[in-house]
CSV table of C-alpha atoms in Angstrom, one decimal:
chain,number,residue,atom,x,y,z
A,4,GLN,CA,-131.3,-46.7,-221.5
A,5,THR,CA,-133.4,-48.3,-218.8
A,6,VAL,CA,-132.0,-51.2,-216.9
A,7,VAL,CA,-133.8,-53.7,-214.7
A,8,THR,CA,-131.5,-55.3,-212.2
A,9,GLN,CA,-131.8,-58.6,-210.3
A,10,GLU,CA,-129.3,-60.4,-208.0
A,11,PRO,CA,-127.1,-62.5,-210.3
A,12,SER,CA,-127.2,-65.5,-207.9
A,13,LEU,CA,-128.6,-66.6,-204.6
A,14,THR,CA,-128.3,-69.8,-202.6
A,15,VAL,CA,-130.9,-71.2,-200.2
A,16,SER,CA,-131.1,-74.4,-198.1
A,17,PRO,CA,-134.0,-76.8,-198.7
A,18,GLY,CA,-137.0,-75.7,-196.5
A,19,GLY,CA,-135.6,-72.2,-196.2
A,20,THR,CA,-136.9,-68.9,-197.4
A,21,VAL,CA,-135.4,-66.6,-200.0
A,22,THR,CA,-136.4,-63.3,-201.5
A,23,LEU,CA,-135.4,-62.3,-205.0
A,24,THR,CA,-135.6,-58.6,-206.0
A,25,CYS,CA,-136.1,-56.6,-209.2
A,26,ALA,CA,-135.0,-52.9,-209.4
A,27,SER,CA,-135.4,-50.3,-212.0
A,28,SER,CA,-132.8,-47.7,-213.0
A,29,THR,CA,-135.6,-45.2,-213.3
A,30,GLY,CA,-136.4,-45.3,-209.6
A,31,ALA,CA,-138.7,-47.1,-207.2
A,32,VAL,CA,-140.7,-50.0,-208.7
A,33,THR,CA,-144.4,-49.5,-207.9
A,34,SER,CA,-147.5,-51.5,-208.7
A,35,GLY,CA,-147.8,-49.4,-211.9
A,36,TYR,CA,-144.9,-51.4,-213.4
A,37,TYR,CA,-147.1,-54.5,-213.1
A,38,PRO,CA,-144.2,-56.8,-212.3
A,39,ASN,CA,-144.3,-60.3,-213.7
A,40,TRP,CA,-142.0,-63.2,-212.5
A,41,PHE,CA,-141.0,-66.2,-214.6
A,42,GLN,CA,-139.1,-69.4,-213.7
A,43,GLN,CA,-136.8,-71.1,-216.2
A,44,LYS,CA,-135.1,-74.4,-215.7
A,45,PRO,CA,-132.2,-75.5,-217.9
A,46,GLY,CA,-133.3,-76.6,-221.4
A,47,GLN,CA,-136.9,-75.5,-220.8
A,48,ALA,CA,-139.1,-72.6,-221.8
A,49,PRO,CA,-139.9,-70.0,-219.1
A,50,ARG,CA,-142.9,-70.6,-217.0
A,51,ALA,CA,-145.1,-67.7,-215.7
A,52,LEU,CA,-145.3,-67.5,-211.9
A,53,ILE,CA,-146.6,-64.0,-210.8
A,54,TYR,CA,-148.4,-61.2,-212.6
A,55,SER,CA,-149.3,-57.6,-211.5
A,56,THR,CA,-147.0,-57.7,-208.5
A,57,ILE,CA,-148.8,-60.2,-206.3
A,58,ASN,CA,-151.2,-62.4,-208.4
A,59,LYS,CA,-150.5,-66.1,-208.9
A,60,HIS,CA,-151.4,-68.1,-212.0
A,61,SER,CA,-153.5,-71.2,-211.4
A,62,TRP,CA,-150.4,-73.4,-211.6
A,63,THR,CA,-148.2,-71.4,-209.3
A,64,PRO,CA,-147.3,-73.2,-206.1
A,65,ALA,CA,-148.5,-71.6,-202.9
A,66,ARG,CA,-144.9,-71.2,-201.6
A,67,PHE,CA,-144.2,-68.5,-204.2
A,68,SER,CA,-145.4,-65.0,-203.5
A,69,GLY,CA,-144.9,-61.6,-205.0
A,70,SER,CA,-144.7,-58.2,-203.3
A,71,LEU,CA,-143.1,-54.7,-203.3
A,72,LEU,CA,-140.1,-54.4,-201.0
A,73,GLY,CA,-138.0,-51.3,-200.4
A,74,GLY,CA,-138.7,-49.8,-203.8
A,75,LYS,CA,-138.3,-53.1,-205.7
A,76,ALA,CA,-140.5,-55.9,-206.9
A,77,ALA,CA,-139.8,-59.0,-204.9
A,78,LEU,CA,-140.4,-62.7,-205.3
A,79,THR,CA,-140.3,-64.8,-202.1
A,80,LEU,CA,-140.1,-68.5,-201.9
A,81,SER,CA,-141.0,-70.0,-198.6
A,82,GLY,CA,-140.2,-73.6,-197.8
A,83,VAL,CA,-137.9,-74.0,-200.8
A,84,GLN,CA,-137.9,-77.3,-202.6
A,85,PRO,CA,-135.0,-78.8,-204.5
A,86,GLU,CA,-137.1,-78.5,-207.7
A,87,ASP,CA,-137.1,-74.7,-207.2
A,88,GLU,CA,-133.5,-74.5,-208.4
A,89,ALA,CA,-133.8,-72.4,-211.6
A,90,GLU,CA,-133.2,-69.0,-213.1
A,91,TYR,CA,-135.9,-66.4,-212.2
A,92,TYR,CA,-136.7,-63.4,-214.3
A,93,CYS,CA,-138.8,-60.3,-213.6
A,94,LEU,CA,-140.5,-58.3,-216.3
A,95,LEU,CA,-141.4,-54.6,-215.8
A,96,TYR,CA,-143.9,-52.6,-217.9
A,97,TYR,CA,-142.8,-49.0,-218.8
A,98,GLY,CA,-145.9,-48.0,-220.7
A,99,GLY,CA,-146.9,-48.3,-224.3
A,100,ALA,CA,-145.2,-51.3,-225.8
A,101,GLN,CA,-142.1,-51.0,-223.6
A,102,LEU,CA,-141.3,-54.0,-221.4
A,103,ILE,CA,-138.0,-54.9,-220.0
A,104,PHE,CA,-136.7,-58.1,-218.5
A,105,GLY,CA,-134.3,-58.2,-215.6
A,106,GLY,CA,-131.0,-60.0,-216.1
A,107,GLY,CA,-132.2,-63.0,-214.1
A,108,THR,CA,-131.3,-64.6,-210.8
A,109,LYS,CA,-129.8,-68.1,-210.6
A,110,LEU,CA,-131.2,-69.7,-207.6
A,111,THR,CA,-129.3,-72.6,-206.1
A,112,VAL,CA,-130.9,-74.9,-203.6
A,113,LEU,CA,-128.1,-76.4,-201.5
B,1,GLU,CA,-156.0,-76.7,-223.1
B,2,VAL,CA,-154.1,-73.5,-224.2
B,3,GLN,CA,-151.0,-74.4,-226.3
B,4,LEU,CA,-148.5,-72.4,-228.2
B,5,VAL,CA,-146.5,-74.7,-230.5
B,6,GLN,CA,-143.5,-73.3,-232.3
B,7,SER,CA,-141.8,-74.4,-235.5
B,8,GLY,CA,-138.7,-76.5,-235.4
B,9,ALA,CA,-135.0,-75.6,-235.1
B,10,GLU,CA,-133.4,-73.9,-238.1
B,11,VAL,CA,-129.8,-73.7,-239.3
B,12,LYS,CA,-129.1,-70.9,-241.7
B,13,LYS,CA,-126.3,-69.0,-243.3
B,14,PRO,CA,-125.6,-65.3,-242.8
B,15,GLY,CA,-127.6,-63.3,-245.3
B,16,GLU,CA,-130.4,-65.8,-245.6
B,17,SER,CA,-134.0,-65.1,-244.8
B,18,LEU,CA,-136.1,-66.9,-242.2
B,19,LYS,CA,-139.7,-67.0,-240.9
B,20,ILE,CA,-140.5,-69.0,-237.7
B,21,SER,CA,-144.0,-69.6,-236.4
B,22,CYS,CA,-146.1,-69.9,-233.3
B,23,ASN,CA,-149.4,-71.7,-233.5
B,24,GLY,CA,-152.0,-71.1,-230.8
B,25,SER,CA,-154.8,-73.5,-229.9
B,26,GLY,CA,-157.3,-74.0,-227.1
B,27,TYR,CA,-158.4,-70.4,-227.0
B,28,SER,CA,-159.6,-67.5,-229.2
B,29,PHE,CA,-156.4,-66.7,-231.0
B,30,THR,CA,-157.6,-63.4,-232.3
B,31,THR,CA,-158.3,-61.9,-228.9
B,32,TYR,CA,-155.0,-62.2,-227.2
B,33,TRP,CA,-151.7,-60.6,-228.0
B,34,ILE,CA,-148.7,-62.8,-228.9
B,35,GLY,CA,-145.2,-61.6,-227.9
B,36,TRP,CA,-141.7,-62.7,-229.0
B,37,VAL,CA,-138.7,-63.1,-226.7
B,38,ARG,CA,-135.1,-63.7,-227.6
B,39,GLN,CA,-132.6,-65.7,-225.5
B,40,MET,CA,-129.1,-65.7,-226.8
B,41,PRO,CA,-126.9,-68.6,-225.8
B,42,GLY,CA,-126.2,-68.6,-222.0
B,43,LYS,CA,-127.9,-65.2,-221.6
B,44,GLY,CA,-131.2,-63.8,-220.3
B,45,LEU,CA,-134.5,-63.0,-221.8
B,46,GLU,CA,-135.1,-60.0,-224.1
B,47,TRP,CA,-138.4,-58.6,-225.1
B,48,MET,CA,-138.7,-58.2,-228.9
B,49,GLY,CA,-142.2,-57.1,-229.7
B,50,ILE,CA,-145.9,-58.1,-229.8
B,51,ILE,CA,-148.8,-58.5,-232.2
B,52,TYR,CA,-152.6,-58.5,-231.8
B,53,PRO,CA,-153.7,-61.2,-234.3
B,54,GLY,CA,-157.2,-59.7,-234.5
B,55,ASP,CA,-156.1,-56.7,-236.4
B,56,SER,CA,-152.3,-57.2,-236.8
B,57,ASP,CA,-151.5,-54.2,-234.6
B,58,THR,CA,-147.8,-54.7,-233.9
B,59,ARG,CA,-145.4,-53.0,-231.5
B,60,TYR,CA,-141.6,-53.4,-231.4
B,61,SER,CA,-139.1,-53.0,-228.7
B,62,PRO,CA,-136.7,-50.2,-229.8
B,63,SER,CA,-133.8,-52.6,-229.8
B,64,PHE,CA,-135.5,-54.8,-232.4
B,65,GLN,CA,-137.4,-52.2,-234.5
B,66,GLY,CA,-136.2,-52.6,-238.1
B,67,GLN,CA,-134.3,-55.8,-237.3
B,68,VAL,CA,-137.2,-58.3,-237.5
B,69,THR,CA,-140.8,-58.4,-238.7
B,70,ILE,CA,-143.7,-59.7,-236.6
B,71,SER,CA,-146.8,-60.8,-238.4
B,72,ALA,CA,-149.8,-63.1,-237.9
B,73,ASP,CA,-152.3,-65.1,-240.0
B,74,LYS,CA,-155.5,-65.3,-237.9
B,75,SER,CA,-157.1,-67.8,-240.4
B,76,ILE,CA,-154.6,-70.4,-239.2
B,77,SER,CA,-154.0,-69.1,-235.6
B,78,THR,CA,-150.3,-68.5,-236.3
B,79,ALA,CA,-147.9,-65.7,-235.4
B,80,TYR,CA,-144.6,-65.2,-237.2
B,81,LEU,CA,-141.2,-63.8,-236.6
B,82,GLN,CA,-139.1,-63.2,-239.6
B,83,TRP,CA,-135.7,-61.9,-240.7
B,84,SER,CA,-134.8,-60.7,-244.2
B,85,SER,CA,-131.0,-61.1,-243.8
B,86,LEU,CA,-129.8,-63.1,-240.9
B,87,LYS,CA,-126.6,-62.4,-239.0
B,88,ALA,CA,-124.5,-64.7,-236.8
B,89,SER,CA,-125.6,-62.5,-233.9
B,90,ASP,CA,-129.2,-63.7,-234.5
B,91,THR,CA,-128.3,-67.1,-233.2
B,92,ALA,CA,-130.6,-67.6,-230.2
B,93,MET,CA,-133.6,-69.4,-228.9
B,94,TYR,CA,-136.8,-67.5,-229.7
B,95,TYR,CA,-140.0,-67.9,-227.6
B,96,CYS,CA,-143.5,-66.8,-228.2
B,97,VAL,CA,-145.7,-65.9,-225.2
B,98,ARG,CA,-149.4,-65.0,-224.8
B,99,ARG,CA,-150.5,-61.8,-223.2
B,100,THR,CA,-153.8,-61.8,-221.5
B,101,THR,CA,-153.9,-58.1,-220.4
B,102,VAL,CA,-151.6,-55.3,-221.1
B,103,THR,CA,-149.4,-56.5,-218.2
B,104,THR,CA,-150.1,-60.2,-217.8
B,105,PHE,CA,-148.3,-63.0,-219.6
B,106,ASP,CA,-149.2,-66.6,-219.1
B,107,TYR,CA,-148.5,-69.4,-221.7
B,108,TRP,CA,-145.2,-69.8,-223.5
B,109,GLY,CA,-144.2,-71.7,-226.6
B,110,GLN,CA,-141.5,-74.4,-226.4
B,111,GLY,CA,-139.0,-72.2,-228.2
B,112,THR,CA,-137.4,-72.3,-231.6
B,113,LEU,CA,-133.6,-72.5,-231.8
B,114,VAL,CA,-132.1,-70.5,-234.7
B,115,THR,CA,-128.5,-71.1,-235.6
B,116,VAL,CA,-126.8,-68.8,-238.1
B,117,SER,CA,-123.4,-69.9,-239.2
B,118,SER,CA,-121.3,-69.9,-242.3
């Protein structure tokens, strides 16, 4: 059974930079997994941030960026704002209809 | 404006059936896939499956195959998720999400909370 792993929790200071990662139990994550990233705040539906590794939606703040880093998909927040405190999920595509979410990273801004 | 509006919260007993809905507006409903995602209380997101309303082509995650049925009625721009016999473990928030390409997801519904309890 394929597992997608994210850091359970991270803490960052306001104005700082933080990188969240997304690993696959099948091996290195490449652009062919088309990583998507989503943000979810308590009591709200998820919101799409990044698709196909690096692409932003029209509503995605400029401080969010996606990349591949050391065999993982990565989401970097630069100049973190208090409102960025949330749970972040990655989603990887494994072909056909198979998509798997990571377990989520709880980001605390402190 | 693209919107996915889901039906309201449900409280059911084990063994009962249920069908929840996701109505799409502001775009051509028949030309975008609609996926369903489960979030159990205090847990992460789980991919359930997806449907193409244009021809009702449906794909399920192996974990949910046979457990739920995904359908759509393109005449009213609505996708559905249904259970024939609910279990307490089906208690969760369920979200619909639009897929624009095979690998791109954008708009989400607000979620439907399903509570199954005797």
